[in-house]
XYZ file of C-alpha atoms in Angstrom:
447
model
C 92.719 83.143 140.552
C 91.101 86.521 140.406
C 92.606 89.963 139.133
C 93.610 90.428 142.378
C 95.554 87.820 143.059
C 97.304 87.751 140.001
C 98.714 90.808 140.557
C 99.844 90.211 144.186
C 101.664 87.217 142.419
C 103.097 88.841 139.985
C 104.737 91.256 142.819
C 105.829 88.366 144.709
C 110.041 88.301 145.434
C 110.994 84.436 144.630
C 111.269 82.214 147.768
C 115.165 81.458 146.812
C 116.188 85.346 146.373
C 115.808 86.339 150.139
C 118.420 83.981 151.565
C 120.739 85.715 149.496
C 122.961 88.863 150.686
C 121.960 91.711 147.397
C 125.108 93.951 146.302
C 124.237 97.389 145.922
C 123.369 97.585 142.575
C 120.963 94.479 143.311
C 119.395 96.195 146.227
C 119.233 99.354 143.688
C 117.313 97.602 141.038
C 114.930 95.357 143.292
C 113.510 99.084 145.256
C 113.084 100.602 141.214
C 111.439 97.115 140.454
C 109.620 97.423 144.315
C 108.765 100.656 143.382
C 107.363 100.420 139.654
C 105.165 97.204 141.083
C 103.961 99.445 144.040
C 102.643 101.792 141.166
C 101.368 98.849 138.882
C 99.780 97.323 142.608
C 97.912 100.729 142.761
C 97.077 101.551 139.724
C 95.392 97.910 139.154
C 93.810 98.244 142.835
C 92.579 101.487 141.499
C 91.146 99.615 138.328
C 89.258 97.070 140.279
C 87.228 99.815 142.643
C 87.177 102.042 138.934
C 85.694 98.884 137.301
C 82.852 98.207 140.043
C 81.894 101.821 139.267
C 81.875 101.106 135.650
C 79.809 98.461 135.680
C 77.084 100.641 134.462
C 78.640 101.467 131.509
C 79.710 98.342 129.115
C 82.271 100.006 126.636
C 84.123 101.368 130.132
C 83.767 97.614 131.440
C 85.301 96.389 128.251
C 88.061 98.285 128.547
C 88.999 97.220 131.985
C 88.254 94.068 130.749
C 90.902 93.943 128.399
C 93.597 96.359 130.632
C 93.411 93.237 132.898
C 95.001 90.643 130.476
C 97.747 92.942 129.674
C 101.533 92.210 132.131
C 102.441 92.075 134.352
C 98.821 90.060 134.646
C 98.030 86.593 133.727
C 95.684 86.884 130.652
C 92.642 84.940 131.484
C 93.547 82.924 128.266
C 96.239 81.140 130.231
C 93.841 80.300 132.988
C 91.339 78.048 131.370
C 91.826 75.107 128.611
C 91.944 75.747 125.043
C 89.119 74.827 122.540
C 89.518 71.201 121.312
C 91.005 69.695 118.813
C 90.129 67.882 115.673
C 87.868 70.164 114.176
C 86.671 68.926 110.409
C 87.952 71.545 108.815
C 90.470 74.374 110.273
C 89.230 78.220 110.349
C 91.701 81.407 111.083
C 91.506 83.369 114.143
C 88.170 85.295 115.584
C 90.493 88.309 115.895
C 91.050 88.228 112.028
C 88.345 90.258 110.632
C 90.104 92.529 108.318
C 91.358 89.350 106.389
C 88.932 88.884 103.768
C 87.266 88.742 100.404
C 85.248 91.260 99.438
C 83.552 92.335 96.418
C 85.328 94.468 93.550
C 84.711 98.474 94.299
C 81.496 99.490 92.903
C 79.756 95.757 92.328
C 76.747 95.370 94.308
C 75.510 91.717 92.275
C 77.833 88.389 93.631
C 76.559 86.276 91.370
C 79.092 87.314 88.235
C 81.505 88.930 89.950
C 84.874 89.693 91.889
C 85.659 89.213 95.035
C 89.535 90.332 95.741
C 92.356 88.896 98.010
C 92.861 90.873 101.072
C 96.549 91.896 99.714
C 96.977 94.270 102.665
C 96.504 91.866 105.465
C 98.886 88.792 103.827
C 102.551 87.831 104.321
C 104.221 85.788 102.125
C 103.649 84.640 98.776
C 101.241 82.420 98.658
C 97.703 83.387 98.956
C 95.704 80.538 101.269
C 92.584 79.237 99.811
C 90.158 80.581 101.053
C 90.944 83.983 100.832
C 92.273 83.382 97.035
C 90.329 85.869 94.228
C 87.089 85.112 92.575
C 86.283 85.622 88.881
C 83.010 84.415 88.208
C 81.108 84.281 84.562
C 77.917 82.765 85.756
C 78.121 81.651 89.660
C 79.991 78.876 91.098
C 78.745 75.288 89.347
C 78.518 72.564 92.605
C 79.729 69.383 89.862
C 80.034 65.633 91.306
C 83.121 64.236 90.194
C 81.966 60.930 89.776
C 79.675 62.708 86.943
C 82.461 64.851 85.500
C 84.300 64.471 82.384
C 87.129 65.802 80.376
C 86.601 65.553 76.839
C 89.965 65.960 74.111
C 89.166 65.918 71.040
C 89.537 67.361 67.019
C 92.987 67.234 65.809
C 94.393 64.108 67.093
C 94.667 60.709 66.014
C 92.737 59.063 69.322
C 89.597 61.237 70.398
C 89.577 61.095 74.665
C 87.165 61.524 77.347
C 89.002 60.896 80.966
C 87.471 60.416 84.302
C 88.876 62.367 87.650
C 90.455 59.200 88.754
C 91.745 58.407 85.036
C 93.185 62.164 85.512
C 95.134 61.474 88.470
C 96.720 58.400 87.201
C 98.899 60.347 84.932
C 102.169 61.804 86.415
C 101.493 65.158 87.788
C 103.565 67.714 88.772
C 103.567 70.985 91.753
C 104.613 74.404 90.664
C 103.824 77.768 91.995
C 102.218 80.342 89.619
C 100.612 83.417 89.733
C 96.859 84.129 88.810
C 95.695 87.776 87.886
C 92.836 88.536 86.274
C 93.023 91.379 83.033
C 91.480 93.664 84.641
C 93.286 94.190 87.712
C 92.822 97.136 88.068
C 90.442 99.221 85.008
C 92.311 102.386 83.820
C 89.174 104.380 85.400
C 88.422 105.374 88.803
C 86.865 104.086 91.466
C 91.073 103.557 92.221
C 90.485 101.891 95.748
C 91.594 102.507 99.412
C 93.153 99.283 99.887
C 95.609 97.234 97.952
C 93.178 94.585 97.863
C 90.685 97.258 95.790
C 93.302 98.805 93.718
C 95.043 95.447 92.717
C 93.222 92.186 94.600
C 92.759 90.536 91.346
C 95.932 88.348 91.812
C 97.420 85.401 94.073
C 99.943 82.777 94.025
C 99.641 79.012 94.636
C 101.021 75.829 94.224
C 99.616 73.615 91.486
C 99.358 70.196 91.580
C 98.168 68.500 88.173
C 98.545 66.878 84.728
C 100.731 68.705 82.227
C 98.011 68.643 79.326
C 101.539 68.086 76.767
C 101.259 64.529 78.591
C 97.510 64.265 77.810
C 98.233 65.462 74.079
C 100.765 63.484 73.440
C 98.310 60.544 74.630
C 96.246 61.415 72.414
C 98.178 61.629 69.793
C 98.680 65.387 68.191
C 97.758 65.964 64.205
C 100.517 68.178 62.553
C 97.321 70.933 61.828
C 96.666 71.408 65.287
C 97.131 74.715 66.089
C 95.340 75.817 69.021
C 92.718 73.840 71.207
C 89.432 75.906 72.049
C 88.920 74.824 75.793
C 85.564 75.045 77.653
C 84.037 75.012 80.985
C 81.334 73.019 82.677
C 79.704 77.066 84.340
C 77.024 78.475 83.108
C 78.811 80.677 80.917
C 80.001 77.561 79.168
C 83.722 80.022 79.898
C 85.661 79.410 76.642
C 88.862 80.439 75.207
C 91.531 80.005 72.907
C 94.692 79.154 73.781
C 97.993 78.808 71.115
C 99.213 74.782 70.994
C 102.582 76.325 71.498
C 101.493 77.239 74.665
C 100.109 74.398 75.742
C 102.841 72.339 74.924
C 105.164 74.252 76.580
C 103.568 74.941 80.654
C 100.016 74.676 80.835
C 98.422 72.076 83.244
C 95.463 70.213 84.038
C 94.738 70.927 87.898
C 92.942 69.642 90.825
C 94.806 70.332 93.491
C 95.866 74.121 94.988
C 97.994 74.336 97.027
C 98.020 70.630 98.892
C 94.319 70.235 98.872
C 92.062 69.941 96.143
C 90.346 72.646 94.377
C 87.721 74.564 96.223
C 84.398 74.953 94.258
C 85.280 78.926 93.649
C 88.282 77.546 91.979
C 87.266 75.049 88.818
C 86.774 71.855 91.283
C 86.724 68.927 90.280
C 89.506 70.099 87.296
C 89.925 73.145 86.202
C 92.753 74.362 82.843
C 95.941 76.522 84.602
C 97.887 78.655 82.018
C 100.952 80.093 83.977
C 101.255 83.893 83.224
C 98.602 84.570 81.063
C 95.409 86.289 82.010
C 93.417 84.737 84.667
C 89.981 84.203 82.040
C 91.810 81.619 79.859
C 92.731 79.357 82.808
C 89.186 77.690 81.891
C 88.203 77.043 85.624
C 85.093 73.615 85.641
C 86.976 72.308 82.601
C 84.984 69.872 80.036
C 86.199 69.979 76.766
C 89.671 70.438 75.397
C 88.802 70.987 71.188
C 92.314 70.995 68.778
C 91.446 72.995 66.066
C 93.883 75.149 63.316
C 92.278 78.262 64.522
C 91.256 80.472 67.186
C 87.914 80.119 68.189
C 86.882 83.776 68.362
C 85.103 82.602 70.899
C 82.321 84.996 72.531
C 84.922 85.557 75.852
C 87.530 86.252 73.338
C 85.605 89.256 70.928
C 82.801 90.578 72.993
C 85.117 90.795 76.155
C 88.839 90.077 76.337
C 90.468 92.429 74.164
C 91.830 96.166 74.573
C 90.101 99.012 73.356
C 92.611 101.332 71.824
C 92.570 104.875 71.477
C 91.729 105.015 67.283
C 89.227 102.454 67.859
C 91.197 99.089 66.913
C 90.821 96.642 69.124
C 93.883 94.450 70.718
C 93.219 91.021 70.428
C 94.922 87.823 71.902
C 96.782 90.449 74.316
C 97.570 87.271 76.349
C 100.552 87.965 78.689
C 100.186 89.877 82.247
C 102.968 92.119 82.346
C 105.510 92.935 84.959
C 104.154 94.546 88.166
C 104.950 95.566 91.470
C 102.334 96.745 94.452
C 103.526 97.653 97.930
C 100.744 96.154 99.871
C 102.648 97.564 103.563
C 102.085 100.297 104.308
C 99.200 100.752 102.079
C 95.593 102.349 102.179
C 94.593 102.735 105.449
C 97.304 101.503 106.917
C 98.574 103.987 109.461
C 102.429 105.088 111.008
C 102.067 105.571 114.521
C 106.071 106.740 115.261
C 108.617 108.597 112.945
C 111.684 106.809 112.359
C 112.966 104.019 109.996
C 110.188 101.473 108.781
C 109.613 98.992 106.627
C 107.935 98.680 103.139
C 107.042 95.319 101.870
C 105.443 94.240 99.019
C 104.804 91.579 96.266
C 105.773 91.669 92.151
C 105.297 89.198 89.196
C 105.584 88.971 85.758
C 104.107 86.741 82.816
C 107.035 86.369 80.792
C 109.319 84.954 83.504
C 111.717 85.531 86.641
C 111.201 89.534 88.653
C 115.340 90.126 88.196
C 114.855 94.015 90.320
C 112.174 96.623 92.382
C 112.993 99.863 93.032
C 111.339 102.353 95.276
C 110.769 105.765 95.556
C 110.024 107.587 98.358
C 110.060 111.290 96.891
C 106.599 110.621 94.347
C 109.156 109.096 91.816
C 112.364 111.401 91.713
C 114.445 109.267 93.050
C 114.771 105.526 92.743
C 116.660 102.717 95.511
C 116.453 99.525 94.629
C 114.646 96.698 97.412
C 115.923 93.375 98.398
C 113.938 90.671 96.333
C 113.199 87.478 98.977
C 114.178 84.036 98.378
C 113.055 82.214 96.500
C 112.615 84.013 93.230
C 110.310 81.932 90.999
C 109.432 82.422 87.318
C 105.415 83.858 86.936
C 105.486 83.427 90.088
C 104.542 86.073 93.170
C 108.271 87.079 94.535
C 108.339 89.077 97.849
C 110.364 92.367 98.194
C 111.234 95.451 101.341
C 112.886 97.854 101.761
C 113.873 100.148 104.413
C 112.971 103.551 105.015
C 113.039 107.110 107.573
C 109.412 108.506 107.791
C 110.129 111.788 109.413
C 106.284 112.695 110.046
C 106.240 114.472 106.981
C 103.905 113.723 104.055
C 105.620 111.568 101.653
C 104.477 109.193 98.854
C 105.878 106.280 97.937
C 105.280 103.899 95.305
C 107.536 100.822 93.431
C 108.245 99.628 90.033
C 109.480 96.329 88.694
C 111.737 95.005 86.655
C 111.300 91.551 84.759
C 114.146 89.450 82.999
C 113.172 90.330 79.543
C 114.285 94.044 81.138
C 110.781 95.270 80.603
C 110.087 97.987 83.143
C 107.055 98.813 85.024
C 105.060 101.998 83.353
C 103.529 105.345 84.912
C 100.155 105.416 84.191
C 100.565 108.229 82.146
C 102.896 106.034 79.549
C 100.244 103.446 79.540
C 97.465 106.147 78.509
C 99.742 107.722 76.554
C 100.603 104.070 74.731
C 96.893 102.924 74.520
C 94.657 105.763 75.222
C 92.015 106.231 78.003
C 89.287 103.722 76.933
C 91.093 100.580 77.234
C 90.165 98.384 80.482
C 92.660 95.422 80.516
C 96.242 95.196 81.862
C 96.764 98.158 83.657
C 100.299 96.995 85.334
C 100.690 100.503 86.126
C 103.093 101.878 89.280
C 101.293 102.326 92.112
C 101.605 105.454 94.358
C 100.435 105.606 98.179
C 100.388 108.814 100.201
C 101.578 108.991 104.205
C 100.416 111.710 105.751
C 101.720 113.688 108.534
C 99.182 111.531 110.431
C 100.891 108.905 109.367
C 97.158 107.761 107.677
C 98.032 105.837 104.327
C 95.884 106.898 101.615
C 95.610 106.242 97.232
C 98.399 108.836 95.919
C 96.737 108.572 92.635
C 93.233 110.181 94.613
């Protein structure tokens, strides 16, 4: 069927309707419909003539093709078969080109760097595996699980070495937790244009694995055990020390994420997962757990992941990711195209437990109102929130602040700088403002 045929079919009267007398109201409605349809036919016919005239202009020809797929025409994808099934691994729509990971703003070297989750393009609280943020210290190793082992030794009764098959034979659990880089974001510019550039080093997933407590009980902890030094099999031999109380609480040895085996960039075939703690402690490509009576003071926890204070002291072992929230819709690079009621949507999380409230301000922080939290609200997982507001076409600054079950309230950036100074790099959980211009365009309210 060509475009002319499709248009004609769209305005044809149903055969049965010609046999029934029409009421005055129905006749008027039909006259209006036919008048409108005639206008559509004229427009489409004119467009057909115009298309021939525009054949030499690819841009205008493409626009005419797109218009031909709009109502009342039958779109081209309804007139043919779709793609076959059973592709080896499903992919997103080719039209979702914005929902991709990008390097962190200002970085040019992808080897030992970051990539951000496109928060402004995502819906819900579970991050697709292919869009989960990355942080590597020496690239992504390609590890054959048949040749990989996990060694558990030190202050235990029975030092053990596990194969991957042996790990998967232990009873497992599948909780949902967020993961966040401690440098999400830094205190200093650039502040980022999009939600991903502002705070895209956070993601959330369902993790499947064995509680570390199970493996420690299998090995038999000695009473002197106070810390575990976990080490990865990557080129950096990434190493962090974790208090034994946390290891016996909710730490997991994980092999699956969102129902599928870990991807290489997330630690395949096995990683540690430390809920609520800064992401670098969830050691990927886990190869060794050394039970000790003191922290290891390794390179990464002395030369790097410490917070330098204004007086020169270092805030070491700052494990927990504090309460935080972020508006993702509308956010930087979005645009409101009409006045009236809009919905603010976003995510909130806390390494200390559940989110109990999110407040929204639409006047730059002068007044605040409660947002609605979307169930389920899960401890140490992303929580979605929603809030309706009216935009009258004037400039507005919108922001969110989260509260967790400990009563902690997300601070402003000025409050954080007052407490830590300007040389601190990690654990910036400040309130993020977004500015809506009179044009409807949304930009970072901090710039």
